[in-house]
């Protein structure tokens, strides 16, 4: 029996009492992935990206482990909810225009002490001030650095379009604006190199493209490391007691951790290891989060149909944004139908061994987005479900 076949047998036994669709997290794999992230971070604390987990019980589990400290949230309303639930260090990774949540933040000392908001434009500070319902509470602020690699005088850009702040002078100027402004305190810098951390460098069947990605990423790491160090020096000249400099992502943990200017690493997807993390040469993880759909039809030889399964991930549309049929091995989508909203035909010789009611296990393309489809996660240890925990959705929270 192959390791994957053994996993399938375990998951089928563990969930035999549960009807599909069902989502699981294999805790042994989850914990092993956490250990690997800590190893690659080489002593620097890891701030957990909540959008990649979207389950409070699992956020608590990983934060209880040595090497992890703090959360990186994705909306201000989520940040407020997490802080009220007892999480004491929540960095909002994206600027917000949520006036109601800013009013709540600026009227509660507990929230103001626990949450750091992201800023890359003075207009975002204006929005906070307009939402204030109480003077006297300082809002903790983090500035975001644009990490994109720009070539040919900026005519070629590689990387996400995020912050407009790129140069040390730009960051230092906004740092001075924050420092001069009553009601705000600059505490951190963030720089997420998504074109390194979130792009696999070993594309199956594309050796030339894979080499081009590796060359691009090596150049991007060198350029960013030098520029990030300059930015940190410039901002520390304005705010010497800066608390943290955050960088990284699951795919670049070990590289970013090697930069002296970086004090902490952000990661989250590496806990679940979705399919987009199969194409990396620098690390490998164990798939920990899976979902199962039930076989409901057998249309013919070499074909089964499962209920639903069309859970595409965000990003530029493409085949790589679809969940991948994982267990049993050897199943693939029908190119005429793909992953369907209410039914998904699957092709392959493994289909002939599946019966009506059997489970087919899938891996999502991304990590936390799976939890937007399920209200519960079944936590599996060995061949047993040892706990059932709610996702954000299961707690009635859908922040985006």
Short mmCIF file of C-alpha atoms in Angstrom, two decimals:
data_model
loop_
_atom_site.label_atom_id
_atom_site.label_comp_id
_atom_site.label_asym_id
_atom_site.label_seq_id
_atom_site.Cartn_x
_atom_site.Cartn_y
_atom_site.Cartn_z
CA UNK A 1 0.00 0.00 0.00
CA UNK A 2 1.40 3.42 -0.96
CA UNK A 3 1.53 6.19 1.67
CA UNK A 4 -1.32 7.98 -0.08
CA UNK A 5 -3.41 4.83 -0.17
CA UNK A 6 -2.74 4.39 3.56
CA UNK A 7 -3.90 7.94 4.18
CA UNK A 8 -7.06 7.31 2.21
CA UNK A 9 -7.81 4.23 4.29
CA UNK A 10 -7.28 6.23 7.49
CA UNK A 11 -9.47 9.11 6.39
CA UNK A 12 -12.23 6.78 5.20
CA UNK A 13 -12.20 4.93 8.54
CA UNK A 14 -12.11 8.16 10.53
CA UNK A 15 -15.10 9.62 8.70
CA UNK A 16 -17.09 6.45 8.08
CA UNK A 17 -19.82 7.77 10.38
CA UNK A 18 -20.02 11.10 8.53
CA UNK A 19 -21.75 11.89 5.27
CA UNK A 20 -19.84 13.84 2.63
CA UNK A 21 -19.26 16.63 1.81
CA UNK A 22 -16.90 16.77 4.77
CA UNK A 23 -13.64 18.61 5.49
CA UNK A 24 -10.81 17.34 7.66
CA UNK A 25 -7.48 18.48 9.05
CA UNK A 26 -4.93 15.75 9.71
CA UNK A 27 -3.38 16.96 12.97
CA UNK A 28 -0.20 14.90 12.60
CA UNK A 29 0.46 16.54 9.22
CA UNK A 30 -0.59 19.98 10.55
CA UNK A 31 1.87 19.75 13.45
CA UNK A 32 4.66 18.40 11.23
CA UNK A 33 4.15 21.33 8.86
CA UNK A 34 4.30 23.73 11.81
CA UNK A 35 7.60 22.19 12.90
CA UNK A 36 8.98 22.59 9.39
CA UNK A 37 8.04 26.28 9.28
CA UNK A 38 9.80 26.83 12.61
CA UNK A 39 12.89 25.01 11.36
CA UNK A 40 13.03 27.17 8.25
CA UNK A 41 12.48 30.36 10.25
CA UNK A 42 15.73 29.63 12.11
CA UNK A 43 14.81 31.26 15.39
CA UNK A 44 12.71 34.15 14.14
CA UNK A 45 9.09 34.12 15.35
CA UNK A 46 6.36 33.25 12.86
CA UNK A 47 3.26 35.42 12.72
CA UNK A 48 0.36 33.23 11.58
CA UNK A 49 -1.67 34.45 8.59
CA UNK A 50 -5.24 33.91 9.74
CA UNK A 51 -6.71 33.95 6.23
CA UNK A 52 -4.83 30.73 5.54
CA UNK A 53 -6.38 28.95 8.54
CA UNK A 54 -9.83 30.54 9.24
CA UNK A 55 -10.48 28.39 12.28
CA UNK A 56 -10.00 29.76 15.78
CA UNK A 57 -9.28 26.37 17.34
CA UNK A 58 -6.41 25.74 14.93
CA UNK A 59 -5.07 29.28 15.33
CA UNK A 60 -4.96 28.66 19.07
CA UNK A 61 -3.28 25.30 18.52
CA UNK A 62 -0.46 26.65 16.41
CA UNK A 63 0.11 29.74 18.57
CA UNK A 64 0.57 27.44 21.58
CA UNK A 65 3.60 25.92 19.85
CA UNK A 66 7.13 27.32 20.34
CA UNK A 67 8.25 29.50 17.45
CA UNK A 68 4.87 31.14 16.70
CA UNK A 69 3.79 34.56 17.95
CA UNK A 70 0.93 36.79 16.85
CA UNK A 71 -1.60 36.82 14.05
CA UNK A 72 -1.77 38.52 10.68
CA UNK A 73 -5.45 39.18 9.92
CA UNK A 74 -7.14 40.09 6.65
CA UNK A 75 -9.97 42.47 7.61
CA UNK A 76 -10.45 44.96 10.43
CA UNK A 77 -13.74 43.36 11.50
CA UNK A 78 -11.90 40.03 11.79
CA UNK A 79 -9.15 41.73 13.80
CA UNK A 80 -11.70 43.13 16.25
CA UNK A 81 -13.41 39.74 16.57
CA UNK A 82 -10.10 37.95 17.19
CA UNK A 83 -8.96 40.53 19.74
CA UNK A 84 -12.27 40.27 21.61
CA UNK A 85 -11.77 36.48 21.62
CA UNK A 86 -8.47 36.90 23.46
CA UNK A 87 -5.79 37.06 20.75
CA UNK A 88 -3.43 39.74 22.00
CA UNK A 89 -1.30 40.62 18.96
CA UNK A 90 -3.18 41.06 15.67
CA UNK A 91 -1.54 42.74 12.67
CA UNK A 92 -4.04 43.75 9.98
CA UNK A 93 -2.30 42.93 6.70
CA UNK A 94 -4.37 45.21 4.45
CA UNK A 95 -5.61 48.80 4.70
CA UNK A 96 -9.24 49.14 5.74
CA UNK A 97 -12.12 51.50 5.01
CA UNK A 98 -14.37 49.95 7.67
CA UNK A 99 -15.56 53.04 9.57
CA UNK A 100 -17.69 51.10 12.04
CA UNK A 101 -14.76 48.90 13.05
CA UNK A 102 -12.44 51.91 13.31
CA UNK A 103 -14.96 53.56 15.63
CA UNK A 104 -14.97 50.39 17.74
CA UNK A 105 -11.17 50.17 17.72
CA UNK A 106 -10.66 53.77 18.80
CA UNK A 107 -13.15 53.54 21.67
CA UNK A 108 -11.80 50.43 23.38
CA UNK A 109 -8.37 50.33 25.08
CA UNK A 110 -8.21 46.53 24.83
CA UNK A 111 -8.69 46.61 21.07
CA UNK A 112 -6.34 49.55 20.57
CA UNK A 113 -3.61 47.69 22.43
CA UNK A 114 -4.06 44.42 20.56
CA UNK A 115 -4.54 45.51 16.94
CA UNK A 116 -2.08 47.12 14.52
CA UNK A 117 -3.55 48.59 11.33
CA UNK A 118 -1.87 48.76 7.91
CA UNK A 119 -1.23 52.12 6.25
CA UNK A 120 0.41 53.16 2.99
CA UNK A 121 -1.29 56.53 2.42
CA UNK A 122 -2.03 59.52 4.70
CA UNK A 123 -5.66 59.39 3.53
CA UNK A 124 -6.03 56.17 5.49
CA UNK A 125 -5.09 58.05 8.66
CA UNK A 126 -7.72 60.67 7.82
CA UNK A 127 -10.34 57.93 7.58
CA UNK A 128 -9.43 56.67 11.04
CA UNK A 129 -9.66 60.16 12.52
CA UNK A 130 -13.08 60.74 10.98
CA UNK A 131 -14.31 57.50 12.53
CA UNK A 132 -13.02 58.24 16.04
CA UNK A 133 -15.63 58.38 18.75
CA UNK A 134 -13.16 58.93 21.58
CA UNK A 135 -9.94 60.92 21.82
CA UNK A 136 -6.91 59.75 23.72
CA UNK A 137 -6.42 56.21 22.42
CA UNK A 138 -3.42 55.67 20.17
CA UNK A 139 -3.87 53.55 17.06
CA UNK A 140 -0.98 51.23 16.37
CA UNK A 141 0.23 51.60 12.77
CA UNK A 142 2.31 49.47 10.40
CA UNK A 143 3.64 50.71 7.05
CA UNK A 144 3.76 48.43 4.01
CA UNK A 145 6.65 48.38 1.56
CA UNK A 146 6.08 47.49 -2.10
CA UNK A 147 8.21 44.42 -2.76
CA UNK A 148 7.74 44.07 -6.53
CA UNK A 149 10.74 43.59 -8.76
CA UNK A 150 10.85 46.40 -11.32
CA UNK A 151 13.06 46.20 -14.39
CA UNK A 152 13.79 48.46 -17.36
CA UNK A 153 13.06 51.60 -15.44
CA UNK A 154 9.79 50.28 -14.10
CA UNK A 155 8.39 49.24 -17.48
CA UNK A 156 8.48 45.60 -16.37
CA UNK A 157 6.96 44.72 -12.99
CA UNK A 158 6.96 41.33 -11.27
CA UNK A 159 4.87 41.09 -8.14
CA UNK A 160 1.51 42.06 -6.71
CA UNK A 161 0.21 45.61 -6.92
CA UNK A 162 0.00 46.48 -3.25
CA UNK A 163 1.61 49.45 -1.53
CA UNK A 164 2.61 52.62 -3.44
CA UNK A 165 5.55 52.99 -1.03
CA UNK A 166 8.75 51.74 -2.59
CA UNK A 167 11.79 53.85 -1.71
CA UNK A 168 13.39 54.51 1.68
CA UNK A 169 12.55 58.20 1.26
CA UNK A 170 8.85 57.45 0.71
CA UNK A 171 8.64 55.21 3.75
CA UNK A 172 10.54 57.67 5.92
CA UNK A 173 8.26 60.53 4.87
CA UNK A 174 5.11 58.61 5.82
CA UNK A 175 6.81 57.53 9.04
CA UNK A 176 7.34 61.20 9.89
CA UNK A 177 3.68 61.92 9.11
CA UNK A 178 2.57 59.22 11.53
CA UNK A 179 5.05 60.31 14.21
CA UNK A 180 3.83 63.93 14.03
CA UNK A 181 0.17 63.03 14.11
CA UNK A 182 -1.66 62.81 17.46
CA UNK A 183 -3.50 59.56 18.07
CA UNK A 184 -1.18 57.27 16.11
CA UNK A 185 1.97 55.32 16.91
CA UNK A 186 4.16 53.69 14.28
CA UNK A 187 5.20 50.25 15.51
CA UNK A 188 6.05 48.17 12.45
CA UNK A 189 6.93 47.61 8.82
CA UNK A 190 5.65 44.86 6.56
CA UNK A 191 6.84 43.65 3.17
CA UNK A 192 5.21 40.58 1.61
CA UNK A 193 7.16 39.21 -1.33
CA UNK A 194 4.33 37.25 -2.94
CA UNK A 195 6.20 36.74 -6.22
CA UNK A 196 8.74 34.70 -4.24
CA UNK A 197 6.67 33.26 -1.39
CA UNK A 198 3.57 32.45 -3.42
CA UNK A 199 4.90 31.27 -6.79
CA UNK A 200 6.19 27.73 -7.21
CA UNK A 201 9.51 27.34 -8.97
CA UNK A 202 9.09 23.76 -10.21
CA UNK A 203 6.18 23.83 -12.65
CA UNK A 204 5.36 20.28 -13.72
CA UNK A 205 6.24 19.66 -17.38
CA UNK A 206 7.74 23.15 -17.86
CA UNK A 207 11.48 23.03 -17.15
CA UNK A 208 12.24 26.26 -19.03
CA UNK A 209 9.50 28.18 -17.24
CA UNK A 210 10.65 26.74 -13.92
CA UNK A 211 14.21 27.90 -14.55
CA UNK A 212 12.98 31.36 -15.52
CA UNK A 213 10.99 31.57 -12.27
CA UNK A 214 14.02 30.55 -10.23
CA UNK A 215 16.18 33.16 -11.92
CA UNK A 216 13.51 35.82 -11.37
CA UNK A 217 13.10 34.90 -7.73
CA UNK A 218 16.84 34.93 -7.07
CA UNK A 219 17.08 38.42 -8.56
CA UNK A 220 14.00 39.54 -6.62
CA UNK A 221 15.40 38.28 -3.32
CA UNK A 222 18.69 40.09 -3.84
CA UNK A 223 17.03 43.38 -4.82
CA UNK A 224 14.48 43.26 -2.01
CA UNK A 225 16.96 42.30 0.70
CA UNK A 226 19.10 45.34 -0.11
CA UNK A 227 16.14 47.71 -0.43
CA UNK A 228 14.37 46.40 2.66
CA UNK A 229 17.50 46.95 4.75
CA UNK A 230 17.73 50.55 3.48
CA UNK A 231 14.05 51.15 4.23
CA UNK A 232 14.40 49.80 7.77
CA UNK A 233 17.38 52.06 8.42
CA UNK A 234 15.47 55.07 7.08
CA UNK A 235 12.36 54.38 9.16
CA UNK A 236 14.33 53.58 12.32
CA UNK A 237 16.01 56.97 11.94
CA UNK A 238 12.52 58.43 12.43
CA UNK A 239 11.17 55.85 14.90
CA UNK A 240 14.09 54.17 16.71
CA UNK A 241 11.83 51.96 18.86
CA UNK A 242 10.12 50.22 15.94
CA UNK A 243 8.73 46.97 17.35
CA UNK A 244 8.84 44.65 14.32
CA UNK A 245 9.74 44.23 10.67
CA UNK A 246 7.60 41.54 9.08
CA UNK A 247 8.41 39.71 5.86
CA UNK A 248 8.14 36.42 4.11
CA UNK A 249 5.42 33.92 3.36
CA UNK A 250 5.32 30.14 3.34
CA UNK A 251 7.36 29.80 0.16
CA UNK A 252 10.19 32.11 1.23
CA UNK A 253 10.50 31.56 4.99
CA UNK A 254 14.13 30.45 5.02
CA UNK A 255 15.27 33.19 2.62
CA UNK A 256 13.53 36.05 4.43
CA UNK A 257 14.63 34.77 7.83
CA UNK A 258 18.23 35.21 6.69
CA UNK A 259 17.81 38.99 6.37
CA UNK A 260 19.12 40.81 9.44
CA UNK A 261 16.60 43.63 8.95
CA UNK A 262 13.61 41.28 9.32
CA UNK A 263 12.51 40.49 12.88
CA UNK A 264 9.57 38.15 12.21
CA UNK A 265 8.17 35.95 9.44
CA UNK A 266 4.60 35.68 8.17
CA UNK A 267 3.26 32.27 7.16
CA UNK A 268 0.02 30.34 7.25
CA UNK A 269 -0.64 28.32 4.10
CA UNK A 270 2.24 26.01 4.99
CA UNK A 271 0.17 24.60 7.84
CA UNK A 272 -2.45 23.14 5.49
CA UNK A 273 -0.21 22.73 2.40
CA UNK A 274 -2.75 23.18 -0.41
CA UNK A 275 -2.00 22.08 -3.96
CA UNK A 276 -0.31 25.36 -5.00
CA UNK A 277 2.57 24.45 -2.70
CA UNK A 278 3.41 21.26 -4.56
CA UNK A 279 5.65 23.11 -7.01
CA UNK A 280 8.52 24.30 -4.79
CA UNK A 281 12.10 23.10 -4.75
CA UNK A 282 12.99 24.77 -1.44
CA UNK A 283 10.63 22.81 0.81
CA UNK A 284 7.94 20.16 0.87
CA UNK A 285 5.07 19.71 3.29
CA UNK A 286 2.36 17.21 4.06
CA UNK A 287 -1.18 17.86 2.84
CA UNK A 288 -3.12 18.45 6.05
CA UNK A 289 -6.46 19.92 4.94
CA UNK A 290 -8.70 17.93 2.62
CA UNK A 291 -12.36 17.68 1.74
CA UNK A 292 -14.39 14.74 0.50
CA UNK A 293 -17.29 14.62 -1.95
CA UNK A 294 -19.56 11.57 -2.26
CA UNK A 295 -19.85 9.43 -5.36
CA UNK A 296 -23.45 9.78 -6.54
CA UNK A 297 -23.31 8.38 -10.09
CA UNK A 298 -21.42 5.85 -12.19
CA UNK A 299 -22.10 7.00 -15.78
CA UNK A 300 -19.90 4.37 -17.40
CA UNK A 301 -16.58 2.56 -17.42
CA UNK A 302 -13.79 4.71 -16.02
CA UNK A 303 -16.15 7.46 -14.84
CA UNK A 304 -17.75 8.43 -11.55
CA UNK A 305 -19.65 11.57 -10.66
CA UNK A 306 -19.35 13.24 -7.27
CA UNK A 307 -21.66 15.80 -5.75
CA UNK A 308 -20.45 19.40 -6.11
CA UNK A 309 -16.75 20.12 -5.76
CA UNK A 310 -16.49 23.29 -7.83
CA UNK A 311 -14.58 25.33 -5.26
CA UNK A 312 -12.17 27.49 -7.29
CA UNK A 313 -9.54 29.57 -5.54
CA UNK A 314 -8.99 33.29 -5.95
CA UNK A 315 -6.45 34.68 -8.39
CA UNK A 316 -6.10 34.71 -12.15
CA UNK A 317 -8.44 31.99 -13.52
CA UNK A 318 -6.73 28.79 -14.57
CA UNK A 319 -6.62 25.06 -14.02
CA UNK A 320 -4.24 25.57 -11.11
CA UNK A 321 -7.06 27.37 -9.22
CA UNK A 322 -9.21 24.24 -9.08
CA UNK A 323 -9.14 21.65 -6.30
CA UNK A 324 -7.26 18.53 -7.29
CA UNK A 325 -8.74 15.01 -6.94
CA UNK A 326 -6.26 13.44 -4.53
CA UNK A 327 -7.55 10.14 -3.15
CA UNK A 328 -7.90 7.57 -4.56
CA UNK A 329 -4.94 8.22 -6.81
CA UNK A 330 -5.44 8.34 -10.56
CA UNK A 331 -8.58 10.44 -10.93
CA UNK A 332 -8.80 13.52 -13.15
CA UNK A 333 -11.38 16.03 -14.33
CA UNK A 334 -13.33 15.64 -17.54
CA UNK A 335 -11.93 18.53 -19.63
CA UNK A 336 -15.41 19.19 -21.00
CA UNK A 337 -16.86 19.84 -17.54
CA UNK A 338 -14.10 20.50 -15.03
CA UNK A 339 -15.13 21.01 -11.40
CA UNK A 340 -18.87 21.59 -11.33
CA UNK A 341 -21.12 23.59 -9.04
CA UNK A 342 -23.46 20.68 -8.30
CA UNK A 343 -21.75 17.67 -9.87
CA UNK A 344 -18.25 16.79 -11.00
CA UNK A 345 -17.46 13.81 -13.25
CA UNK A 346 -14.07 12.24 -12.66
CA UNK A 347 -12.19 10.03 -15.09
CA UNK A 348 -9.60 7.32 -14.61
CA UNK A 349 -9.25 3.62 -13.94
CA UNK A 350 -9.60 4.25 -10.19
CA UNK A 351 -13.23 5.20 -10.85
CA UNK A 352 -14.14 1.56 -11.51
CA UNK A 353 -13.31 0.63 -7.91
CA UNK A 354 -15.58 3.31 -6.43
CA UNK A 355 -19.14 2.57 -5.33
CA UNK A 356 -22.09 4.87 -4.85
CA UNK A 357 -21.60 6.62 -1.50
CA UNK A 358 -17.80 6.26 -1.44
CA UNK A 359 -15.75 9.38 -0.71
CA UNK A 360 -13.34 11.05 -3.12
CA UNK A 361 -10.82 13.25 -1.32
CA UNK A 362 -9.70 16.59 -2.78
CA UNK A 363 -7.08 19.20 -1.96
CA UNK A 364 -8.03 22.85 -2.39
CA UNK A 365 -5.76 25.07 -4.49
CA UNK A 366 -5.34 27.51 -1.60
CA UNK A 367 -5.39 27.09 2.15
CA UNK A 368 -8.03 28.95 4.15
CA UNK A 369 -10.47 29.43 1.29
CA UNK A 370 -11.60 25.86 1.84
CA UNK A 371 -13.14 27.01 5.13
CA UNK A 372 -15.51 29.36 3.32
CA UNK A 373 -17.26 26.21 2.04
CA UNK A 374 -17.54 24.30 5.31
CA UNK A 375 -18.93 25.14 8.74
CA UNK A 376 -16.87 22.48 10.52
CA UNK A 377 -13.50 20.81 10.33
CA UNK A 378 -13.10 17.25 11.53
CA UNK A 379 -9.75 16.92 13.29
CA UNK A 380 -8.24 13.54 12.52
CA UNK A 381 -5.59 11.75 14.58
CA UNK A 382 -4.60 8.38 13.22
CA UNK A 383 -7.81 6.82 11.99
CA UNK A 384 -10.18 8.65 14.35
CA UNK A 385 -11.91 12.01 14.44
CA UNK A 386 -10.92 13.37 17.84
CA UNK A 387 -12.66 16.74 17.65
CA UNK A 388 -15.04 18.76 15.52
CA UNK A 389 -14.32 22.49 15.44
CA UNK A 390 -16.08 25.39 13.70
CA UNK A 391 -14.55 27.36 10.89
CA UNK A 392 -15.08 31.12 10.73
CA UNK A 393 -18.17 30.35 8.65
CA UNK A 394 -19.37 27.93 11.31
CA UNK A 395 -19.18 30.75 13.83
CA UNK A 396 -21.28 32.92 11.57
CA UNK A 397 -18.32 34.98 10.35
CA UNK A 398 -17.70 35.62 6.67
CA UNK A 399 -15.41 38.64 6.57
CA UNK A 400 -15.00 38.87 2.79
#
